[in-house]
């Protein structure tokens, strides 16, 4: 898990107390975002996602989506962003073409992909953010 080192964190050079994300639902400092991303990266590692793995993501444009992408980058995995309006057949086709090993799927879209043979990881999930 050497890739989870906070020294390798992509936003480390920012002031930890500055705001990194400001939205109608959340406000995170760079330090809070770092902890969430590292906790999510640790969760992905426990799910056997590692450097070089291609991981599909299907969800809405929200904070969880952003954290998932940053966490995949942190462990040097490759996020493959999928349009949530695709059909099940189109999603499966794109996952196969991109050679994805697993799929992160927001709970609202799980019914659309539950029959696919690829490993599905529903989100949001509880990750260890105490880093």
Coordinates of N, CA, C and O in Angstrom, one line a residue:
X1 N 0.8 -1.2 0.0 CA 0.0 0.0 0.0 C 0.9 1.3 0.0 O 0.5 2.3 0.5
X2 N 2.0 1.2 -0.6 CA 2.9 2.4 -0.6 C 2.3 3.5 -1.3 O 2.6 4.7 -1.1
X3 N 1.4 3.3 -2.3 CA 0.8 4.3 -3.0 C -0.1 5.2 -2.2 O -0.5 6.3 -2.6
X4 N -0.5 4.8 -1.0 CA -1.4 5.5 -0.2 C -0.7 6.6 0.7 O -1.3 7.3 1.5
X5 N 0.6 6.7 0.5 CA 1.3 7.6 1.3 C 0.8 9.1 1.1 O 0.6 9.5 0.0
X6 N 0.5 9.8 2.2 CA 0.1 11.1 2.1 C 1.0 12.0 1.3 O 0.6 13.0 0.7
X7 N 2.3 11.7 1.3 CA 3.3 12.5 0.6 C 3.0 12.4 -1.0 O 3.5 13.3 -1.7
X8 N 2.4 11.4 -1.4 CA 2.1 11.2 -2.8 C 0.7 11.8 -3.2 O 0.3 11.8 -4.3
X9 N 0.0 12.4 -2.2 CA -1.3 12.9 -2.4 C -1.3 14.0 -3.4 O -0.5 14.9 -3.3
X10 N -2.2 14.0 -4.4 CA -2.1 14.9 -5.5 C -2.4 16.4 -5.2 O -2.0 17.3 -5.9
X11 N -3.0 16.6 -4.0 CA -3.3 18.0 -3.6 C -2.5 18.4 -2.4 O -2.9 19.4 -1.8
X12 N -1.5 17.8 -2.1 CA -0.7 18.0 -0.9 C -0.1 19.4 -0.8 O 0.0 19.9 0.3
X13 N 0.2 20.0 -1.9 CA 0.9 21.3 -1.9 C 0.0 22.4 -1.5 O 0.4 23.6 -1.4
X14 N -1.3 22.2 -1.4 CA -2.2 23.3 -1.0 C -2.2 23.5 0.5 O -1.9 22.6 1.2
X15 N -2.6 24.7 0.9 CA -2.8 24.9 2.3 C -3.9 24.0 2.9 O -5.0 24.1 2.4
X16 N -3.6 23.2 3.9 CA -4.6 22.2 4.3 C -5.9 22.9 4.9 O -6.9 22.2 4.9
X17 N -5.8 24.1 5.3 CA -7.0 24.8 5.8 C -7.8 25.5 4.8 O -9.0 25.9 5.1
X18 N -7.3 25.7 3.6 CA -8.1 26.3 2.5 C -9.2 25.4 2.1 O -9.1 24.2 2.2
X19 N -10.3 26.0 1.6 CA -11.4 25.3 1.1 C -11.0 24.7 -0.3 O -10.5 25.3 -1.2
X20 N -11.3 23.4 -0.4 CA -11.0 22.7 -1.7 C -12.3 22.5 -2.4 O -12.3 22.5 -3.7
X21 N -13.4 22.2 -1.7 CA -14.7 22.0 -2.4 C -15.8 22.8 -1.6 O -15.9 22.6 -0.4
X22 N -16.5 23.6 -2.3 CA -17.6 24.3 -1.8 C -18.8 24.1 -2.6 O -18.8 24.3 -3.8
X23 N -19.8 23.5 -2.0 CA -21.1 23.3 -2.7 C -22.3 23.5 -1.8 O -22.1 23.9 -0.6
X24 N -23.4 23.3 -2.3 CA -24.6 23.5 -1.5 C -24.8 22.5 -0.4 O -25.4 22.7 0.6
X25 N -24.1 21.3 -0.6 CA -24.3 20.2 0.4 C -23.1 20.0 1.3 O -23.2 19.6 2.4
X26 N -21.8 20.4 0.8 CA -20.6 20.2 1.6 C -19.6 21.3 1.4 O -19.6 21.9 0.4
X27 N -18.8 21.5 2.4 CA -17.6 22.3 2.3 C -16.5 21.5 2.9 O -16.5 21.2 4.1
X28 N -15.4 21.3 2.1 CA -14.3 20.5 2.6 C -13.0 21.4 2.4 O -12.8 22.0 1.4
X29 N -12.2 21.3 3.4 CA -10.8 21.9 3.3 C -10.0 20.8 2.6 O -10.4 19.7 2.4
X30 N -8.8 21.3 2.2 CA -7.9 20.3 1.5 C -7.5 19.2 2.4 O -7.4 18.0 2.0
X31 N -7.4 19.4 3.7 CA -7.1 18.4 4.7 C -8.2 17.4 4.8 O -8.0 16.2 4.8
X32 N -9.5 17.9 4.9 CA -10.6 17.0 4.9 C -10.8 16.2 3.6 O -11.0 15.0 3.7
X33 N -10.6 16.8 2.5 CA -10.6 16.1 1.2 C -9.5 15.0 1.2 O -9.8 13.9 0.8
X34 N -8.3 15.4 1.6 CA -7.2 14.4 1.6 C -7.6 13.2 2.4 O -7.4 12.0 2.0
X35 N -8.1 13.4 3.6 CA -8.5 12.2 4.5 C -9.6 11.4 3.8 O -9.5 10.1 3.9
X36 N -10.6 12.0 3.2 CA -11.6 11.2 2.5 C -11.1 10.4 1.4 O -11.4 9.3 1.2
X37 N -10.2 11.1 0.6 CA -9.6 10.4 -0.6 C -8.7 9.2 -0.1 O -8.8 8.1 -0.7
X38 N -7.9 9.5 0.8 CA -7.0 8.4 1.3 C -7.8 7.2 1.9 O -7.5 6.1 1.8
X39 N -8.9 7.5 2.7 CA -9.7 6.5 3.2 C -10.4 5.7 2.1 O -10.5 4.5 2.2
X40 N -10.9 6.4 1.1 CA -11.5 5.7 0.0 C -10.5 4.8 -0.8 O -10.8 3.7 -1.2
X41 N -9.3 5.4 -1.0 CA -8.2 4.6 -1.6 C -7.9 3.3 -0.8 O -7.7 2.3 -1.4
X42 N -7.9 3.4 0.5 CA -7.6 2.3 1.3 C -8.7 1.2 1.1 O -8.5 0.0 1.0
X43 N -10.0 1.7 1.1 CA -11.1 0.8 0.8 C -11.0 0.1 -0.5 O -11.2 -1.1 -0.6
X44 N -10.6 0.9 -1.6 CA -10.4 0.3 -2.9 C -9.3 -0.8 -2.8 O -9.4 -1.9 -3.5
X45 N -8.2 -0.5 -2.1 CA -7.1 -1.5 -2.0 C -7.7 -2.8 -1.3 O -7.3 -3.9 -1.8
X46 N -8.5 -2.7 -0.3 CA -9.1 -3.8 0.3 C -10.1 -4.6 -0.7 O -10.3 -5.8 -0.5
X47 N -10.6 -3.9 -1.7 CA -11.4 -4.5 -2.7 C -10.6 -5.1 -3.9 O -11.1 -5.4 -4.9
X48 N -9.3 -5.2 -3.7 CA -8.3 -5.7 -4.6 C -8.2 -4.9 -5.9 O -8.0 -5.4 -7.0
X49 N -8.4 -3.6 -5.8 CA -8.1 -2.6 -6.9 C -6.7 -2.1 -6.7 O -6.4 -1.6 -5.6
X50 N -5.9 -2.2 -7.7 CA -4.5 -1.8 -7.5 C -4.0 -1.0 -8.8 O -4.8 -0.8 -9.7
X51 N -2.8 -0.6 -8.7 CA -2.2 0.2 -9.8 C -2.4 -0.4 -11.1 O -2.2 -1.6 -11.3
X52 N -2.8 0.4 -12.1 CA -3.0 -0.1 -13.5 C -4.4 -0.7 -13.7 O -4.7 -0.9 -14.9
X53 N -5.1 -1.1 -12.7 CA -6.5 -1.6 -12.9 C -7.4 -0.5 -13.5 O -7.3 0.7 -13.2
X54 N -8.2 -0.9 -14.4 CA -9.2 0.0 -15.0 C -10.5 -0.3 -14.3 O -11.0 -1.4 -14.2
X55 N -11.1 0.8 -13.8 CA -12.3 0.7 -13.0 C -13.4 1.6 -13.6 O -13.2 2.8 -13.7
X56 N -14.5 1.0 -14.0 CA -15.6 1.8 -14.5 C -16.3 2.5 -13.4 O -16.3 2.0 -12.2
X57 N -16.8 3.7 -13.7 CA -17.6 4.4 -12.7 C -18.9 4.9 -13.4 O -18.8 5.6 -14.4
X58 N -20.0 4.6 -12.7 CA -21.3 5.1 -13.2 C -22.0 5.7 -12.1 O -22.2 5.1 -11.0
X59 N -22.3 7.0 -12.2 CA -23.0 7.7 -11.2 C -23.3 9.2 -11.6 O -23.1 9.5 -12.8
X60 N -23.8 9.9 -10.6 CA -24.1 11.3 -10.9 C -22.8 12.2 -10.6 O -21.9 11.8 -9.9
X61 N -22.9 13.4 -11.1 CA -21.8 14.3 -10.9 C -22.0 14.9 -9.5 O -22.6 15.9 -9.4
X62 N -21.3 14.3 -8.5 CA -21.4 14.8 -7.2 C -20.1 14.5 -6.4 O -19.1 14.1 -7.0
X63 N -20.1 14.9 -5.2 CA -18.8 14.8 -4.4 C -18.3 13.4 -4.3 O -17.1 13.2 -4.4
X64 N -19.2 12.4 -4.2 CA -18.7 11.0 -4.1 C -18.0 10.6 -5.3 O -17.0 9.9 -5.3
X65 N -18.5 11.0 -6.5 CA -17.9 10.7 -7.8 C -16.5 11.3 -7.8 O -15.6 10.6 -8.2
X66 N -16.4 12.6 -7.4 CA -15.1 13.2 -7.4 C -14.1 12.5 -6.5 O -12.9 12.3 -6.8
X67 N -14.5 12.2 -5.3 CA -13.7 11.5 -4.3 C -13.2 10.1 -4.9 O -12.1 9.7 -4.8
X68 N -14.1 9.4 -5.5 CA -13.8 8.1 -6.2 C -12.7 8.3 -7.2 O -11.7 7.5 -7.3
X69 N -12.9 9.3 -8.1 CA -11.9 9.5 -9.1 C -10.5 9.8 -8.5 O -9.5 9.3 -8.9
X70 N -10.5 10.7 -7.5 CA -9.2 11.1 -6.9 C -8.6 9.9 -6.2 O -7.4 9.7 -6.2
X71 N -9.4 9.1 -5.5 CA -8.9 7.9 -4.8 C -8.3 6.9 -5.8 O -7.3 6.3 -5.5
X72 N -8.9 6.7 -7.0 CA -8.4 5.8 -8.0 C -7.0 6.3 -8.5 O -6.1 5.6 -8.6
X73 N -7.0 7.6 -8.7 CA -5.7 8.2 -9.1 C -4.6 8.0 -8.1 O -3.5 7.8 -8.4
X74 N -5.0 8.2 -6.8 CA -4.1 8.0 -5.7 C -3.4 6.7 -5.7 O -2.2 6.6 -5.4
X75 N -4.1 5.6 -6.1 CA -3.5 4.3 -6.1 C -3.1 3.9 -7.5 O -2.8 2.7 -7.8
X76 N -3.1 4.9 -8.4 CA -2.6 4.7 -9.8 C -3.5 3.7 -10.6 O -3.0 3.1 -11.5
X77 N -4.8 3.6 -10.2 CA -5.7 2.9 -11.0 C -6.3 3.9 -12.0 O -6.2 5.1 -11.9
X78 N -7.0 3.4 -13.0 CA -7.5 4.2 -14.1 C -9.0 4.2 -14.1 O -9.7 3.2 -14.3
X79 N -9.6 5.4 -13.8 CA -11.0 5.5 -13.8 C -11.5 5.6 -15.2 O -11.0 6.3 -16.1
X80 N -12.6 4.8 -15.5 CA -13.3 4.8 -16.8 C -14.7 5.3 -16.6 O -15.5 4.7 -16.0
X81 N -14.9 6.6 -16.9 CA -16.2 7.3 -16.7 C -17.2 6.8 -17.7 O -17.0 6.9 -18.9
X82 N -18.4 6.4 -17.2 CA -19.4 5.9 -18.0 C -20.7 6.8 -17.9 O -21.0 7.3 -16.8
X83 N -21.4 7.0 -19.0 CA -22.6 7.8 -19.0 C -23.7 7.1 -18.3 O -24.0 5.9 -18.7
X84 N -24.3 7.7 -17.3 CA -25.4 6.9 -16.6 C -26.7 6.8 -17.4 O -27.6 6.1 -16.9
X85 N -26.7 7.3 -18.5 CA -27.9 7.2 -19.4 C -27.8 6.0 -20.4 O -28.7 5.7 -21.1
X86 N -26.6 5.3 -20.4 CA -26.4 4.2 -21.3 C -27.3 3.0 -20.8 O -27.6 2.9 -19.7
X87 N -27.6 2.2 -21.8 CA -28.3 0.9 -21.5 C -27.4 -0.1 -20.8 O -26.1 0.1 -20.9
X88 N -27.9 -1.1 -20.3 CA -27.1 -2.2 -19.7 C -26.2 -2.8 -20.7 O -25.0 -3.0 -20.4
X89 N -26.6 -3.0 -21.9 CA -25.8 -3.6 -23.0 C -24.7 -2.6 -23.4 O -23.5 -3.1 -23.5
X90 N -25.0 -1.3 -23.5 CA -24.0 -0.4 -23.8 C -22.9 -0.3 -22.7 O -21.7 -0.1 -23.0
X91 N -23.3 -0.3 -21.5 CA -22.4 -0.3 -20.3 C -21.5 -1.5 -20.4 O -20.2 -1.4 -20.3
X92 N -22.1 -2.7 -20.6 CA -21.3 -3.9 -20.6 C -20.3 -3.8 -21.8 O -19.1 -4.2 -21.6
X93 N -20.7 -3.3 -22.9 CA -19.8 -3.2 -24.1 C -18.6 -2.3 -23.8 O -17.5 -2.6 -24.1
X94 N -18.9 -1.2 -23.2 CA -17.8 -0.2 -22.9 C -16.9 -0.8 -21.8 O -15.7 -0.5 -21.9
X95 N -17.4 -1.5 -20.8 CA -16.5 -2.1 -19.8 C -15.6 -3.1 -20.4 O -14.4 -3.2 -20.1
X96 N -16.1 -3.9 -21.3 CA -15.3 -4.9 -22.0 C -14.3 -4.3 -22.9 O -13.1 -4.7 -22.9
X97 N -14.7 -3.2 -23.7 CA -13.7 -2.5 -24.5 C -12.6 -1.9 -23.8 O -11.4 -1.8 -24.2
X98 N -12.9 -1.3 -22.6 CA -11.9 -0.7 -21.7 C -11.2 -1.6 -20.9 O -10.3 -1.2 -20.1
X99 N -11.5 -2.9 -20.9 CA -10.9 -4.0 -20.1 C -10.9 -3.6 -18.6 O -9.9 -3.7 -17.9
X100 N -12.1 -3.3 -18.1 CA -12.3 -2.9 -16.7 C -12.3 -4.2 -15.8 O -12.9 -5.2 -16.2
X101 N -11.7 -4.1 -14.6 CA -11.7 -5.2 -13.7 C -12.9 -5.1 -12.7 O -13.3 -6.2 -12.1
X102 N -13.5 -4.0 -12.5 CA -14.6 -3.8 -11.6 C -15.3 -2.5 -12.0 O -14.9 -1.7 -12.8
X103 N -16.5 -2.3 -11.3 CA -17.3 -1.2 -11.6 C -17.8 -0.6 -10.3 O -18.4 -1.2 -9.5
X104 N -17.5 0.7 -10.2 CA -18.1 1.5 -9.1 C -19.4 2.0 -9.6 O -19.5 2.7 -10.6
X105 N -20.5 1.7 -8.8 CA -21.8 2.1 -9.3 C -22.6 2.8 -8.2 O -22.7 2.3 -7.1
X106 N -23.1 4.0 -8.4 CA -23.9 4.7 -7.5 C -25.2 3.9 -7.3 O -25.7 3.3 -8.2
X107 N -25.6 3.8 -6.0 CA -26.7 3.0 -5.7 C -28.0 3.2 -6.5 O -28.7 2.3 -6.9
X108 N -28.2 4.4 -7.0 CA -29.4 4.7 -7.8 C -29.3 4.0 -9.2 O -30.4 3.8 -9.8
X109 N -28.1 3.6 -9.6 CA -28.0 2.9 -10.9 C -27.7 1.4 -10.8 O -27.5 0.8 -11.8
X110 N -27.7 0.9 -9.6 CA -27.3 -0.5 -9.4 C -28.3 -1.5 -10.1 O -27.8 -2.4 -10.7
X111 N -29.6 -1.2 -10.2 CA -30.5 -2.1 -10.8 C -30.1 -2.2 -12.3 O -30.4 -3.3 -12.9
X112 N -29.6 -1.2 -12.9 CA -29.2 -1.2 -14.3 C -28.1 -2.2 -14.6 O -28.0 -2.7 -15.7
X113 N -27.2 -2.4 -13.6 CA -26.0 -3.1 -13.9 C -25.8 -4.4 -13.1 O -24.8 -5.1 -13.2
X114 N -26.8 -4.7 -12.2 CA -26.6 -5.8 -11.3 C -26.4 -7.2 -11.9 O -25.8 -8.1 -11.4
X115 N -26.9 -7.3 -13.2 CA -26.8 -8.6 -13.8 C -25.5 -8.8 -14.6 O -25.2 -9.8 -15.2
X116 N -24.7 -7.7 -14.7 CA -23.4 -7.8 -15.4 C -22.4 -8.7 -14.7 O -22.5 -8.8 -13.4
X117 N -21.5 -9.4 -15.4 CA -20.6 -10.4 -14.8 C -19.4 -9.7 -14.1 O -18.7 -10.4 -13.4
X118 N -19.3 -8.4 -14.3 CA -18.1 -7.7 -13.6 C -18.4 -7.4 -12.2 O -19.6 -7.3 -11.7
X119 N -17.4 -7.3 -11.3 CA -17.5 -7.1 -9.9 C -18.1 -5.6 -9.7 O -17.5 -4.7 -10.2
X120 N -19.2 -5.5 -9.1 CA -19.9 -4.2 -8.8 C -19.6 -3.8 -7.3 O -19.7 -4.6 -6.4
X121 N -19.2 -2.6 -7.2 CA -19.0 -2.0 -5.9 C -19.9 -0.8 -5.8 O -19.7 0.2 -6.5
X122 N -20.9 -0.9 -4.9 CA -21.9 0.2 -4.8 C -21.3 1.3 -3.9 O -20.6 1.1 -3.0
X123 N -21.7 2.5 -4.3 CA -21.3 3.7 -3.5 C -22.5 4.6 -3.4 O -23.4 4.5 -4.2
X124 N -22.6 5.5 -2.5 CA -21.5 5.8 -1.4 C -21.4 4.6 -0.5 O -22.4 3.9 -0.2
X125 N -20.2 4.4 0.0 CA -20.0 3.4 1.0 C -19.3 4.0 2.2 O -18.8 5.1 2.1
X126 N -19.2 3.3 3.3 CA -18.5 3.8 4.4 C -17.0 3.4 4.3 O -16.7 2.2 4.2
X127 N -16.1 4.4 4.2 CA -14.7 4.1 4.1 C -14.0 4.7 5.4 O -14.6 5.6 6.0
X128 N -12.9 4.1 5.7 CA -12.1 4.6 6.8 C -11.4 5.9 6.5 O -10.5 5.9 5.7
X129 N -11.9 7.0 7.0 CA -11.4 8.3 6.7 C -10.4 8.9 7.8 O -10.1 10.0 7.9
X130 N -10.0 8.0 8.7 CA -9.1 8.4 9.8 C -7.6 8.3 9.4 O -6.9 7.5 10.1
X131 N -7.2 9.0 8.4 CA -5.8 8.9 8.0 C -5.1 10.2 8.4 O -5.6 11.2 8.4

